[in-house]
PDB file of C-alpha atoms in Angstrom:
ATOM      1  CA  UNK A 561       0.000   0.000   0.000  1.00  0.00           C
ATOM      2  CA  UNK A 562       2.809   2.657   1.082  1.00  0.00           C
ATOM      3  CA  UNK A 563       4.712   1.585  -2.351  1.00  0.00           C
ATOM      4  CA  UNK A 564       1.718   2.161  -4.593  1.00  0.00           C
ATOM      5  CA  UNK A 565       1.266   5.650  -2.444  1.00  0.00           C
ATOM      6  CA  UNK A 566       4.449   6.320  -3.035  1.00  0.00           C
ATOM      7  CA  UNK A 567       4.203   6.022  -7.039  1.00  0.00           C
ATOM      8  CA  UNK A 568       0.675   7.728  -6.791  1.00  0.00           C
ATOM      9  CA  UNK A 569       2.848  10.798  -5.339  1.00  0.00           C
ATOM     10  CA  UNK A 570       5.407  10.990  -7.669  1.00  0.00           C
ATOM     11  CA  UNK A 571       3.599  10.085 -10.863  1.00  0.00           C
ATOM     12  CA  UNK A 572       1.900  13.471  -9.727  1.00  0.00           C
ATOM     13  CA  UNK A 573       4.568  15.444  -8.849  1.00  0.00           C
ATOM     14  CA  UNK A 574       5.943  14.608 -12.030  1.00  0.00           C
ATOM     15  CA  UNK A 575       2.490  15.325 -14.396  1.00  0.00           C
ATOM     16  CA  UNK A 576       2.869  18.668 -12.222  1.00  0.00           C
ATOM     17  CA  UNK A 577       6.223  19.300 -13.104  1.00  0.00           C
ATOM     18  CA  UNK A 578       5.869  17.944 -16.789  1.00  0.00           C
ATOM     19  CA  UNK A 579       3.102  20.925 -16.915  1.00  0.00           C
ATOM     20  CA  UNK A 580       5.280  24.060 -15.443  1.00  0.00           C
ATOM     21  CA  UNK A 581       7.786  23.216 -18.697  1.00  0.00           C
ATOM     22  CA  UNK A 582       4.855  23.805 -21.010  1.00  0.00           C
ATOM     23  CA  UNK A 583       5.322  19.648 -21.508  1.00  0.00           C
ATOM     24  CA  UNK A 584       0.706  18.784 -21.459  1.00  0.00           C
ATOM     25  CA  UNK A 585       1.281  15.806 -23.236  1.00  0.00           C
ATOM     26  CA  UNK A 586       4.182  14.397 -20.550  1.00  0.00           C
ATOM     27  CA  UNK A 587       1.729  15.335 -17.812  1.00  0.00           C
ATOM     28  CA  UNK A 588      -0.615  13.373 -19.671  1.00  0.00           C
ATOM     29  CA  UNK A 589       1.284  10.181 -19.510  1.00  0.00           C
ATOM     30  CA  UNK A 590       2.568  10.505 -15.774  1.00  0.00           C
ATOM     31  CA  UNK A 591      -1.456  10.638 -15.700  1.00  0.00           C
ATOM     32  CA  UNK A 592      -1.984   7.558 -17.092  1.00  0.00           C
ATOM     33  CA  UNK A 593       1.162   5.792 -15.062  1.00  0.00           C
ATOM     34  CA  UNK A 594      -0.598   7.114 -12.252  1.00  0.00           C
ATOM     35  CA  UNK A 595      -3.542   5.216 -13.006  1.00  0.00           C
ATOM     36  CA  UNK A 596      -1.683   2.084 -14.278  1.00  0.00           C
ATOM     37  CA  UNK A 597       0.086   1.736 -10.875  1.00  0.00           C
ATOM     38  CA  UNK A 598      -2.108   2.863  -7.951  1.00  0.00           C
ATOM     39  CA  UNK A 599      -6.374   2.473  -8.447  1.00  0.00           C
ATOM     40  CA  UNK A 600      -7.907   6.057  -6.172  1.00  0.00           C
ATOM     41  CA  UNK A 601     -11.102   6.711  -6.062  1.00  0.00           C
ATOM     42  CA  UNK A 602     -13.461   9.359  -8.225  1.00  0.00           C
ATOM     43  CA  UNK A 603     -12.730  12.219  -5.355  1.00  0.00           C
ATOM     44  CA  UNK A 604      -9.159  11.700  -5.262  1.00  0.00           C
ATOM     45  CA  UNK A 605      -8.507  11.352  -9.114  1.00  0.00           C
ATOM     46  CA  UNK A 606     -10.693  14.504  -9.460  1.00  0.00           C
ATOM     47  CA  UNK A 607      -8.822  16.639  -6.632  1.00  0.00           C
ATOM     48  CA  UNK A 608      -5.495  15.305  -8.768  1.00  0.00           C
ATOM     49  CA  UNK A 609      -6.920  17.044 -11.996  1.00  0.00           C
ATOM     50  CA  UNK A 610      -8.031  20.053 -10.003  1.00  0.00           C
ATOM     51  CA  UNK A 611      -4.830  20.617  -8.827  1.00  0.00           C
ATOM     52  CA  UNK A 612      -2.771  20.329 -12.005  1.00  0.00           C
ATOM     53  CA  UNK A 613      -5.989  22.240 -13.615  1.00  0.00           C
ATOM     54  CA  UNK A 614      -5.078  25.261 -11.489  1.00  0.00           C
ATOM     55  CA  UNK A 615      -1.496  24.887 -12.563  1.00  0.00           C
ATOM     56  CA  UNK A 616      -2.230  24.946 -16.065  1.00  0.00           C
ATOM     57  CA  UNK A 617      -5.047  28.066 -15.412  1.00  0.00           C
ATOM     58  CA  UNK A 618      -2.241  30.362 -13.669  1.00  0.00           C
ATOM     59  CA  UNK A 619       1.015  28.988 -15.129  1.00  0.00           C
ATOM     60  CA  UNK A 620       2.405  31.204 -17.983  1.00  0.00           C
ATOM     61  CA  UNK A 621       4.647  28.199 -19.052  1.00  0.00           C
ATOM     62  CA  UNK A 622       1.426  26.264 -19.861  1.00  0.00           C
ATOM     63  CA  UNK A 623      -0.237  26.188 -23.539  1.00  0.00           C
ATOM     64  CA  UNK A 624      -3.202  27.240 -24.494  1.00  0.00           C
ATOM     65  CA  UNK A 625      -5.764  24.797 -23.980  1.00  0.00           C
ATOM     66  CA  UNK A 626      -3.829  22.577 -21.201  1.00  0.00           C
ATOM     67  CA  UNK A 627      -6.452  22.915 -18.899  1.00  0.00           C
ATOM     68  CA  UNK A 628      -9.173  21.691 -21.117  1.00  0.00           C
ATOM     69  CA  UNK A 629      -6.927  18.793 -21.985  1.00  0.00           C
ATOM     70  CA  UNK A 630      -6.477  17.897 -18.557  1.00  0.00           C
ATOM     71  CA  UNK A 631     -10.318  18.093 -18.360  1.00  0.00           C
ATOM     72  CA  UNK A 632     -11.257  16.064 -21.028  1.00  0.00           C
ATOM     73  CA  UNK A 633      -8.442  13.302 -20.071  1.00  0.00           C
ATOM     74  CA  UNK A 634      -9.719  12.991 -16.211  1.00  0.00           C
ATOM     75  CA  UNK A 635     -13.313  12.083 -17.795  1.00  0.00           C
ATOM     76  CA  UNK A 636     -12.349   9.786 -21.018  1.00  0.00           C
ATOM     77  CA  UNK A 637      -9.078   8.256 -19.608  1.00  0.00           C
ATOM     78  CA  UNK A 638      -9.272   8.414 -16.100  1.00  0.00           C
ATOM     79  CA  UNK A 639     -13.023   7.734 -16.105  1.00  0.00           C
ATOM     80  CA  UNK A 640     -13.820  10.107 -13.920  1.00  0.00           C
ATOM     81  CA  UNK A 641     -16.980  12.591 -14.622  1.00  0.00           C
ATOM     82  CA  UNK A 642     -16.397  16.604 -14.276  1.00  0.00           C
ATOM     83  CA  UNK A 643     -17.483  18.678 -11.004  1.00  0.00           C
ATOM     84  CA  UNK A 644     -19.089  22.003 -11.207  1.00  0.00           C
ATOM     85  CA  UNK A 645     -15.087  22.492  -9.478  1.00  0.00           C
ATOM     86  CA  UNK A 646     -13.368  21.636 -12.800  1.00  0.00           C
ATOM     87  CA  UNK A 647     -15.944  22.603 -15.084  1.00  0.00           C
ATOM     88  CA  UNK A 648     -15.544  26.323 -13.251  1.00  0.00           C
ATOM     89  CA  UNK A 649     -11.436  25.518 -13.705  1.00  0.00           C
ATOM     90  CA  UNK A 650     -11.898  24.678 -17.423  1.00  0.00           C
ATOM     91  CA  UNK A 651     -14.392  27.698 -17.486  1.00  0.00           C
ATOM     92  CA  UNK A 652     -11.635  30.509 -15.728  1.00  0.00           C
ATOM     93  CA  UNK A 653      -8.940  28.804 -18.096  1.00  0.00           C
ATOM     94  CA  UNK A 654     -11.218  29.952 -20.881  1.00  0.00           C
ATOM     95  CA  UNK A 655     -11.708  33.503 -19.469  1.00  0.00           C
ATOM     96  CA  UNK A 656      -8.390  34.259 -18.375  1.00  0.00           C
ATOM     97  CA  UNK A 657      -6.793  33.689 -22.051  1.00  0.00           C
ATOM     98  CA  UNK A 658      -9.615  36.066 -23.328  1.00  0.00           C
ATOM     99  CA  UNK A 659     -11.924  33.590 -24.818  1.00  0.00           C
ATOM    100  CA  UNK A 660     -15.485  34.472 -23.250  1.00  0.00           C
ATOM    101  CA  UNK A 661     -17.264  33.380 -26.557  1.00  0.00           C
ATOM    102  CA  UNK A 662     -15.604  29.203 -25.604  1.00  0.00           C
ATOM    103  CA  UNK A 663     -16.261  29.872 -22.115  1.00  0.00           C
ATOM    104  CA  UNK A 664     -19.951  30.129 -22.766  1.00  0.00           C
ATOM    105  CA  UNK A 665     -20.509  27.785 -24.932  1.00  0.00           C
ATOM    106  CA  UNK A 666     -18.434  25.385 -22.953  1.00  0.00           C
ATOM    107  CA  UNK A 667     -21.323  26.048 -20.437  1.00  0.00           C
ATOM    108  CA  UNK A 668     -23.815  26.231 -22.183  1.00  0.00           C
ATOM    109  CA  UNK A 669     -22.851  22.156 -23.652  1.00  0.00           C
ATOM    110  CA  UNK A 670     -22.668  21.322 -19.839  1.00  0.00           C
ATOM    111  CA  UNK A 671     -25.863  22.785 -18.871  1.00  0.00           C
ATOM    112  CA  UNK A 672     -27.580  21.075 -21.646  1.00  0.00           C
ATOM    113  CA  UNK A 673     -25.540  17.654 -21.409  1.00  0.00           C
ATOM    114  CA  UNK A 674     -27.066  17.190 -17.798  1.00  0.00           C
ATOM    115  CA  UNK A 675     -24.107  15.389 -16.619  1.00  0.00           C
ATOM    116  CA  UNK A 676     -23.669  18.178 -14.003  1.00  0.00           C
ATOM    117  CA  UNK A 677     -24.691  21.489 -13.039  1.00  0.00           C
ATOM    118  CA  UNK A 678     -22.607  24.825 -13.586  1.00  0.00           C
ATOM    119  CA  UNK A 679     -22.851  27.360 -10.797  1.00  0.00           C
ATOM    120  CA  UNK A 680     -23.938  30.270 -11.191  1.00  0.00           C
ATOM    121  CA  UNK A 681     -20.072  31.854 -10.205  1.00  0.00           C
ATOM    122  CA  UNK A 682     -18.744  30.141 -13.462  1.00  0.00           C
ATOM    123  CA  UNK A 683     -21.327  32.269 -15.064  1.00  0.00           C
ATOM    124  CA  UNK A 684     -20.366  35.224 -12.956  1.00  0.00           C
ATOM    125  CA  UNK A 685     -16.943  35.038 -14.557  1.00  0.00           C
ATOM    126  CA  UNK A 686     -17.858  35.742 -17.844  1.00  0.00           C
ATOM    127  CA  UNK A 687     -20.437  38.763 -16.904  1.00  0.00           C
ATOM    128  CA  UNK A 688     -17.881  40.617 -14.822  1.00  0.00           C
ATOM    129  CA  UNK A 689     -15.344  39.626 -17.892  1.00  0.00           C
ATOM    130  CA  UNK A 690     -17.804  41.213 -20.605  1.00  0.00           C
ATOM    131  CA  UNK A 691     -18.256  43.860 -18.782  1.00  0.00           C
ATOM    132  CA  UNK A 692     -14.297  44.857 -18.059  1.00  0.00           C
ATOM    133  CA  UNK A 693     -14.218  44.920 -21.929  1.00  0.00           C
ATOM    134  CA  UNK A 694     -17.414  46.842 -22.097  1.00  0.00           C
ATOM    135  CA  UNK A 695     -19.343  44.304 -23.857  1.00  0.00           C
ATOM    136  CA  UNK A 696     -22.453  44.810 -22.805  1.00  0.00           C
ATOM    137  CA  UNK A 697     -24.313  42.266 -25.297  1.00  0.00           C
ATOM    138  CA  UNK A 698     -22.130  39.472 -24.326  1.00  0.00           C
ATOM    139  CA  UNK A 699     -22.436  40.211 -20.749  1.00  0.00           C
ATOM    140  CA  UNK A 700     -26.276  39.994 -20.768  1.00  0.00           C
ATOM    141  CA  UNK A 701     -25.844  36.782 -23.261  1.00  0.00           C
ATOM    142  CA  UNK A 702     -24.047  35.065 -20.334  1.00  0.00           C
ATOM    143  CA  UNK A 703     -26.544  36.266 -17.586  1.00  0.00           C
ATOM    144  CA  UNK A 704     -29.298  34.685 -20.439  1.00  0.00           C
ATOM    145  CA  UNK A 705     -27.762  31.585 -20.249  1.00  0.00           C
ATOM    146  CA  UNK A 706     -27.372  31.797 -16.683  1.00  0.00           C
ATOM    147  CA  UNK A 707     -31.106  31.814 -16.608  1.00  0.00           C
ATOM    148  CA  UNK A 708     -31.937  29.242 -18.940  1.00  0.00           C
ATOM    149  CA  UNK A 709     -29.533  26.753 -17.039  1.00  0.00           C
ATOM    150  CA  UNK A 710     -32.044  27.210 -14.238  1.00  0.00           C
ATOM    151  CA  UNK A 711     -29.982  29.250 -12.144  1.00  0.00           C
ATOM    152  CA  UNK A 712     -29.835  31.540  -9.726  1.00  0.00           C
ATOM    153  CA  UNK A 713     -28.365  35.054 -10.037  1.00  0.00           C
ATOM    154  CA  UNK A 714     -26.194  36.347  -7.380  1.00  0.00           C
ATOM    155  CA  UNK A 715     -25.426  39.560  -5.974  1.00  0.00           C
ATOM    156  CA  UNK A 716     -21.635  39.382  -8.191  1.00  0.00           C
ATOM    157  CA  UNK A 717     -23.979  38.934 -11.579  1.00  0.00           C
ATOM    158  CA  UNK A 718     -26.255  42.297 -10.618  1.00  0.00           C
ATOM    159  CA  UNK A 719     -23.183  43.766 -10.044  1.00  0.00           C
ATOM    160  CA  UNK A 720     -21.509  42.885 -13.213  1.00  0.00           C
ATOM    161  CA  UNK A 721     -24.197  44.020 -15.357  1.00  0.00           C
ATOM    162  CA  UNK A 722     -24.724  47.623 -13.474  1.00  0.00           C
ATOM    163  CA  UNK A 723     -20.801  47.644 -14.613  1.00  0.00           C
ATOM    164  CA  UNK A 724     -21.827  46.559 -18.176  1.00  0.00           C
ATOM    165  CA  UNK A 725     -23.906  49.167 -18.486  1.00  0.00           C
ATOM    166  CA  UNK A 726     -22.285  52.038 -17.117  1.00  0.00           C
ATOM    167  CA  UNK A 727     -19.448  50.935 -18.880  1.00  0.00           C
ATOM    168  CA  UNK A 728     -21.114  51.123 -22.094  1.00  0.00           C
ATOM    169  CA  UNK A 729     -22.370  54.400 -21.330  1.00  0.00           C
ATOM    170  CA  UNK A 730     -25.532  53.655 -19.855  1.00  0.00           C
ATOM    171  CA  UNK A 731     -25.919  54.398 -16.723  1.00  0.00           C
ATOM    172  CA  UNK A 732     -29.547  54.719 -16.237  1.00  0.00           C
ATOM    173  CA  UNK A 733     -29.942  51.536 -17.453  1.00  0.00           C
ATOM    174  CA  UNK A 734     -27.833  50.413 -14.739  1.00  0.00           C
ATOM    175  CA  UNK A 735     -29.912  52.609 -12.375  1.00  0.00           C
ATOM    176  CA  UNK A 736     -33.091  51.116 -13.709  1.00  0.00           C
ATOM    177  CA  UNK A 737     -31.538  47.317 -12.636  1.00  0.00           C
ATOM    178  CA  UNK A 738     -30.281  48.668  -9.731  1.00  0.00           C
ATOM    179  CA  UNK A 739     -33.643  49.927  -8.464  1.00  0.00           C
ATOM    180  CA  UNK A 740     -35.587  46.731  -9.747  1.00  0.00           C
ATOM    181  CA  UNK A 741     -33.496  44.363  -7.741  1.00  0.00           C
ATOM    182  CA  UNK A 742     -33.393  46.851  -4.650  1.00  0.00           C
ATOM    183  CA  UNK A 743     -37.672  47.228  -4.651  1.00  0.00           C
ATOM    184  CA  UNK A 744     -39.162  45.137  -1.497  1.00  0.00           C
ATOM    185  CA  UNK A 745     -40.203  42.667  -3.034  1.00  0.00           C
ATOM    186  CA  UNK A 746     -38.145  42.981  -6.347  1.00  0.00           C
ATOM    187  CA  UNK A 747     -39.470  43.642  -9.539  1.00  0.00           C
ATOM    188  CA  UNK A 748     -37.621  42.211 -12.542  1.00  0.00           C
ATOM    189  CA  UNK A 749     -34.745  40.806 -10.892  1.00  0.00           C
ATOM    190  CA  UNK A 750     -34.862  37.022  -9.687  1.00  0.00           C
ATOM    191  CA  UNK A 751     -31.885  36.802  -8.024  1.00  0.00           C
ATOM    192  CA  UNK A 752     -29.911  37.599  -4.743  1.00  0.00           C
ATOM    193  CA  UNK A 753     -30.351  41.222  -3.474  1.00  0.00           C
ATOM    194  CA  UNK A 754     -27.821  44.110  -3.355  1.00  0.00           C
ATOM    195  CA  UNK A 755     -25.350  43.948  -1.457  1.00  0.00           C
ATOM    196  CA  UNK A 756     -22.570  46.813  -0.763  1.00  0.00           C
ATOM    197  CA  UNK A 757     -20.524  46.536  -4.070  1.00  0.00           C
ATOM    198  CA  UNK A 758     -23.987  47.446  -5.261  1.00  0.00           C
ATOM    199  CA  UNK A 759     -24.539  50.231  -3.822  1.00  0.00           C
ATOM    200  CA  UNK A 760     -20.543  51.221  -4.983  1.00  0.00           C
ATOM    201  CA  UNK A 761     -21.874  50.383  -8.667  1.00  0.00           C
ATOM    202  CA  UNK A 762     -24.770  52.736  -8.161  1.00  0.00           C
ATOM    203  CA  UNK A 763     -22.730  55.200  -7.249  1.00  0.00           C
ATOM    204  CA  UNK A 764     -21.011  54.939 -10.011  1.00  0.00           C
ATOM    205  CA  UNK A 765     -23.579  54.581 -12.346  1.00  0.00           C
ATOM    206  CA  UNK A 766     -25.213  57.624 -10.787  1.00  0.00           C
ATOM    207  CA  UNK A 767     -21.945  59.687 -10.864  1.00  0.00           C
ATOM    208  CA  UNK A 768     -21.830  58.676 -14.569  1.00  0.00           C
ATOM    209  CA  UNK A 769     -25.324  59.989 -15.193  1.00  0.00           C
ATOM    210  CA  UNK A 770     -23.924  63.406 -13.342  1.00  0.00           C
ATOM    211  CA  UNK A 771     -26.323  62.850 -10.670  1.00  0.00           C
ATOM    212  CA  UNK A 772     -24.649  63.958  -7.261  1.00  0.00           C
ATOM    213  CA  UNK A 773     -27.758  63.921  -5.094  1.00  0.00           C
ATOM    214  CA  UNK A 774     -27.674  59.992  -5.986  1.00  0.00           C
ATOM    215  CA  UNK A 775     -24.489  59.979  -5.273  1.00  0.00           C
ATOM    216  CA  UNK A 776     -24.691  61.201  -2.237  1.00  0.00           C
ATOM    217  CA  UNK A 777     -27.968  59.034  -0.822  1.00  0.00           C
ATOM    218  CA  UNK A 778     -26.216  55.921  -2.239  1.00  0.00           C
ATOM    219  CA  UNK A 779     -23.260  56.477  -0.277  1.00  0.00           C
ATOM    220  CA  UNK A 780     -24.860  57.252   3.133  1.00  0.00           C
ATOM    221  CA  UNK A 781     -26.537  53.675   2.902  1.00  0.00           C
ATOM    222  CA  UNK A 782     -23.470  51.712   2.423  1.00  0.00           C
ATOM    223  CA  UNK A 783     -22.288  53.635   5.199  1.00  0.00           C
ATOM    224  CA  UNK A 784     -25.075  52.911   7.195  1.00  0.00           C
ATOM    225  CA  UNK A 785     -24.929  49.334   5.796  1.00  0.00           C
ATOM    226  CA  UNK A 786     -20.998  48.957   6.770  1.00  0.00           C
ATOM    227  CA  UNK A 787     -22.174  50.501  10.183  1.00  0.00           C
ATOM    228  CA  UNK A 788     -24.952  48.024  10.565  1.00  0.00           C
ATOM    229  CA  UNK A 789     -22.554  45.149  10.002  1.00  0.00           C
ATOM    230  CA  UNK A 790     -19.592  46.297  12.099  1.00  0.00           C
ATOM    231  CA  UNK A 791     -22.502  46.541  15.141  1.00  0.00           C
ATOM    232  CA  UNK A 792     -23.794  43.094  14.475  1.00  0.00           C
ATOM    233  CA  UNK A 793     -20.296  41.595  14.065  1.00  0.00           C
ATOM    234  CA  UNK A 794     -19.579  43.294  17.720  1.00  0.00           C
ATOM    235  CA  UNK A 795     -22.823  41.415  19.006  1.00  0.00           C
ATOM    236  CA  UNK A 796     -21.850  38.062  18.013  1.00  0.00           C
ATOM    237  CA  UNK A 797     -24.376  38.400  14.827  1.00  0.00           C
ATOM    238  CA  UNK A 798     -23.824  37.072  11.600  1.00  0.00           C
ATOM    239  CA  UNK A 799     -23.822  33.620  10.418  1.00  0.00           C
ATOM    240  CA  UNK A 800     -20.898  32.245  11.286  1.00  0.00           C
ATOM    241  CA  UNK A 801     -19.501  32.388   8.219  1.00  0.00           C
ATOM    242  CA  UNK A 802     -16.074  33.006   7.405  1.00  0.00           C
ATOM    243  CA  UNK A 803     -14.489  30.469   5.606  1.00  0.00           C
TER     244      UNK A 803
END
C-alpha cells in the first residue's frame, strides 16, 4: 500500500512538473502511469486534476488549452466525470486567455448535457469579464444563459451588469436594474439582493449619469450598511460564516 502511495505521489509530482515546462502531453502520460500503478477513487482522481488544472489556469509556461486537456483526459481516460469544481477551472482557463465566446458555450454544452450542473459563479466570470471589456451584449448573453440553465443570479452577476452598463455608457440603465433588484419585493430581478458593491456600482452609475444627489444618498446607505454590520459583528451576529 505505502509503495503504490508512493508512485501515486510521484507520478503526480511529475504530471505537475511535466506541466510548469509547457510539456501537457508528458503530464498526460505521468497521468496515465498514475492510473496504471495505484487504483484512487473518483474524489481523489478529481482533486489530482483540479490541482494540475489550477497549474495549467495560472502557469504562464502552460499552452493554451492545457487545462481543457487535462479536463477532457480525467473524464475519457481516467473515467472520472467533471465537477461544477473543474468545469468552473476549465471555465476561468477559458476567461483568463480572453476567450469568453468558448467559455460560454463550454457552459452552455454542460448545462444542456445534464451530466452536471454549472454554478452560477462560473457564469459570474464571464459577466464581470464582458463587462471589463465593455461588452455589454455578451455580458447579458451570459446572464441569459445563466437563466436558462435554471440558475440563480447572485449579488456578483447584478453587479456585473450595473458595470456593463455604465461601462457602455448607460448608466440609467444600470440605475433602472439597480432599483428593480433593490424594490421590497423585487421587480424584474430574480436573483440575490444588493449587497454593498452594489450600492458602490450605483454610485457609479449615478456619478456617470452626473447625478450627485444619488451619489450622495447611495453612499450614506453603504455607510449605514458597513455601520450596521460592524454593530452586528460586535454582538456576536452574523452567520458564522467566514471560511
Amino acid at each position: 500500500m505505502r509503495a503504490k502511495s508512493l508512485a501515486w505521489a510521484d507520478a503526480a509530482h511529475r504530471a505537475e512538473g511535466a506541466l510548469l515546462n509547457g510539456n501537457v502531453n508528458g503530464a498526460l502520460r505521468a497521468l496515465d502511469e498514475t492510473a496504471r500503478n495505484s487504483r484512487r477513487s473518483d474524489d481523489e482522481v478529481r482533486a489530482l486534476y483540479s490541482r494540475l488544472m489550477r497549474v495549467g489556469r495560472d502557469s504562464t509556461d502552460a499552452p493554451a488549452g492545457a487545462v481543457a486537456r487535462l479536463h477532457e483526459h480525467m473524464q475519457q481516460a481516467a473515467g472520472v466525470g467533471p465537477s461544477p469544481a473543474t468545469v468552473h477551472l476549465e471555465v476561468a482557463a477559458e476567461v483568463r486567455r480572453g476567450r469568453l465566446e468558448g467559455a460560454l458555450a463550454l457552459l452552455a454544452a454542460v448545462a444542456s448535457g445534464g451530466l452536471v450542473a454549472p454554478s452560477t459563479g462560473s457564469f459570474d466570470l464571464i459577466v464581470h469579464a464582458a463587462a471589463a471589456r465593455r461588452n455589454r451584449l455578451l455580458a447579458w448573453h451570459a446572464y441569459r444563459a445563466l437563466r436558462r440553465a435554471k440558475l440563480t443570479p447572485s449579488a456578483h452577476t447584478l453587479n456585473a451588469l450595473m458595470k456593463a452598463e455604465t461601462r457602455a455608457r448607460r448608466p440609467q440603465a444600470a440605475l433602472r436594474l439597480f432599483a428593480r433588484a433593490d424594490a421590497v419585493p423585487a421587480r424584474g430581478w430574480v436573483g440575490s439582493p444588493p449587497d454593498g458593491w452594489s450600492l458602490v456600482g450605483a454610485m457609479a452609475a449615478a456619478a456617470a449619469a452626473d447625478e450627485p444627489e444619488s451619489v450622495s444618498l447611495f453612499f450614506e446607505r453603504l455607510l449605514r450598511s458597513s455601520s450596521d454590520e460592524a454593530v452586528d459583528g460586535g454582538n456576536g451576529g452574523g452567520n458564522g460564516g467566514g471560511g
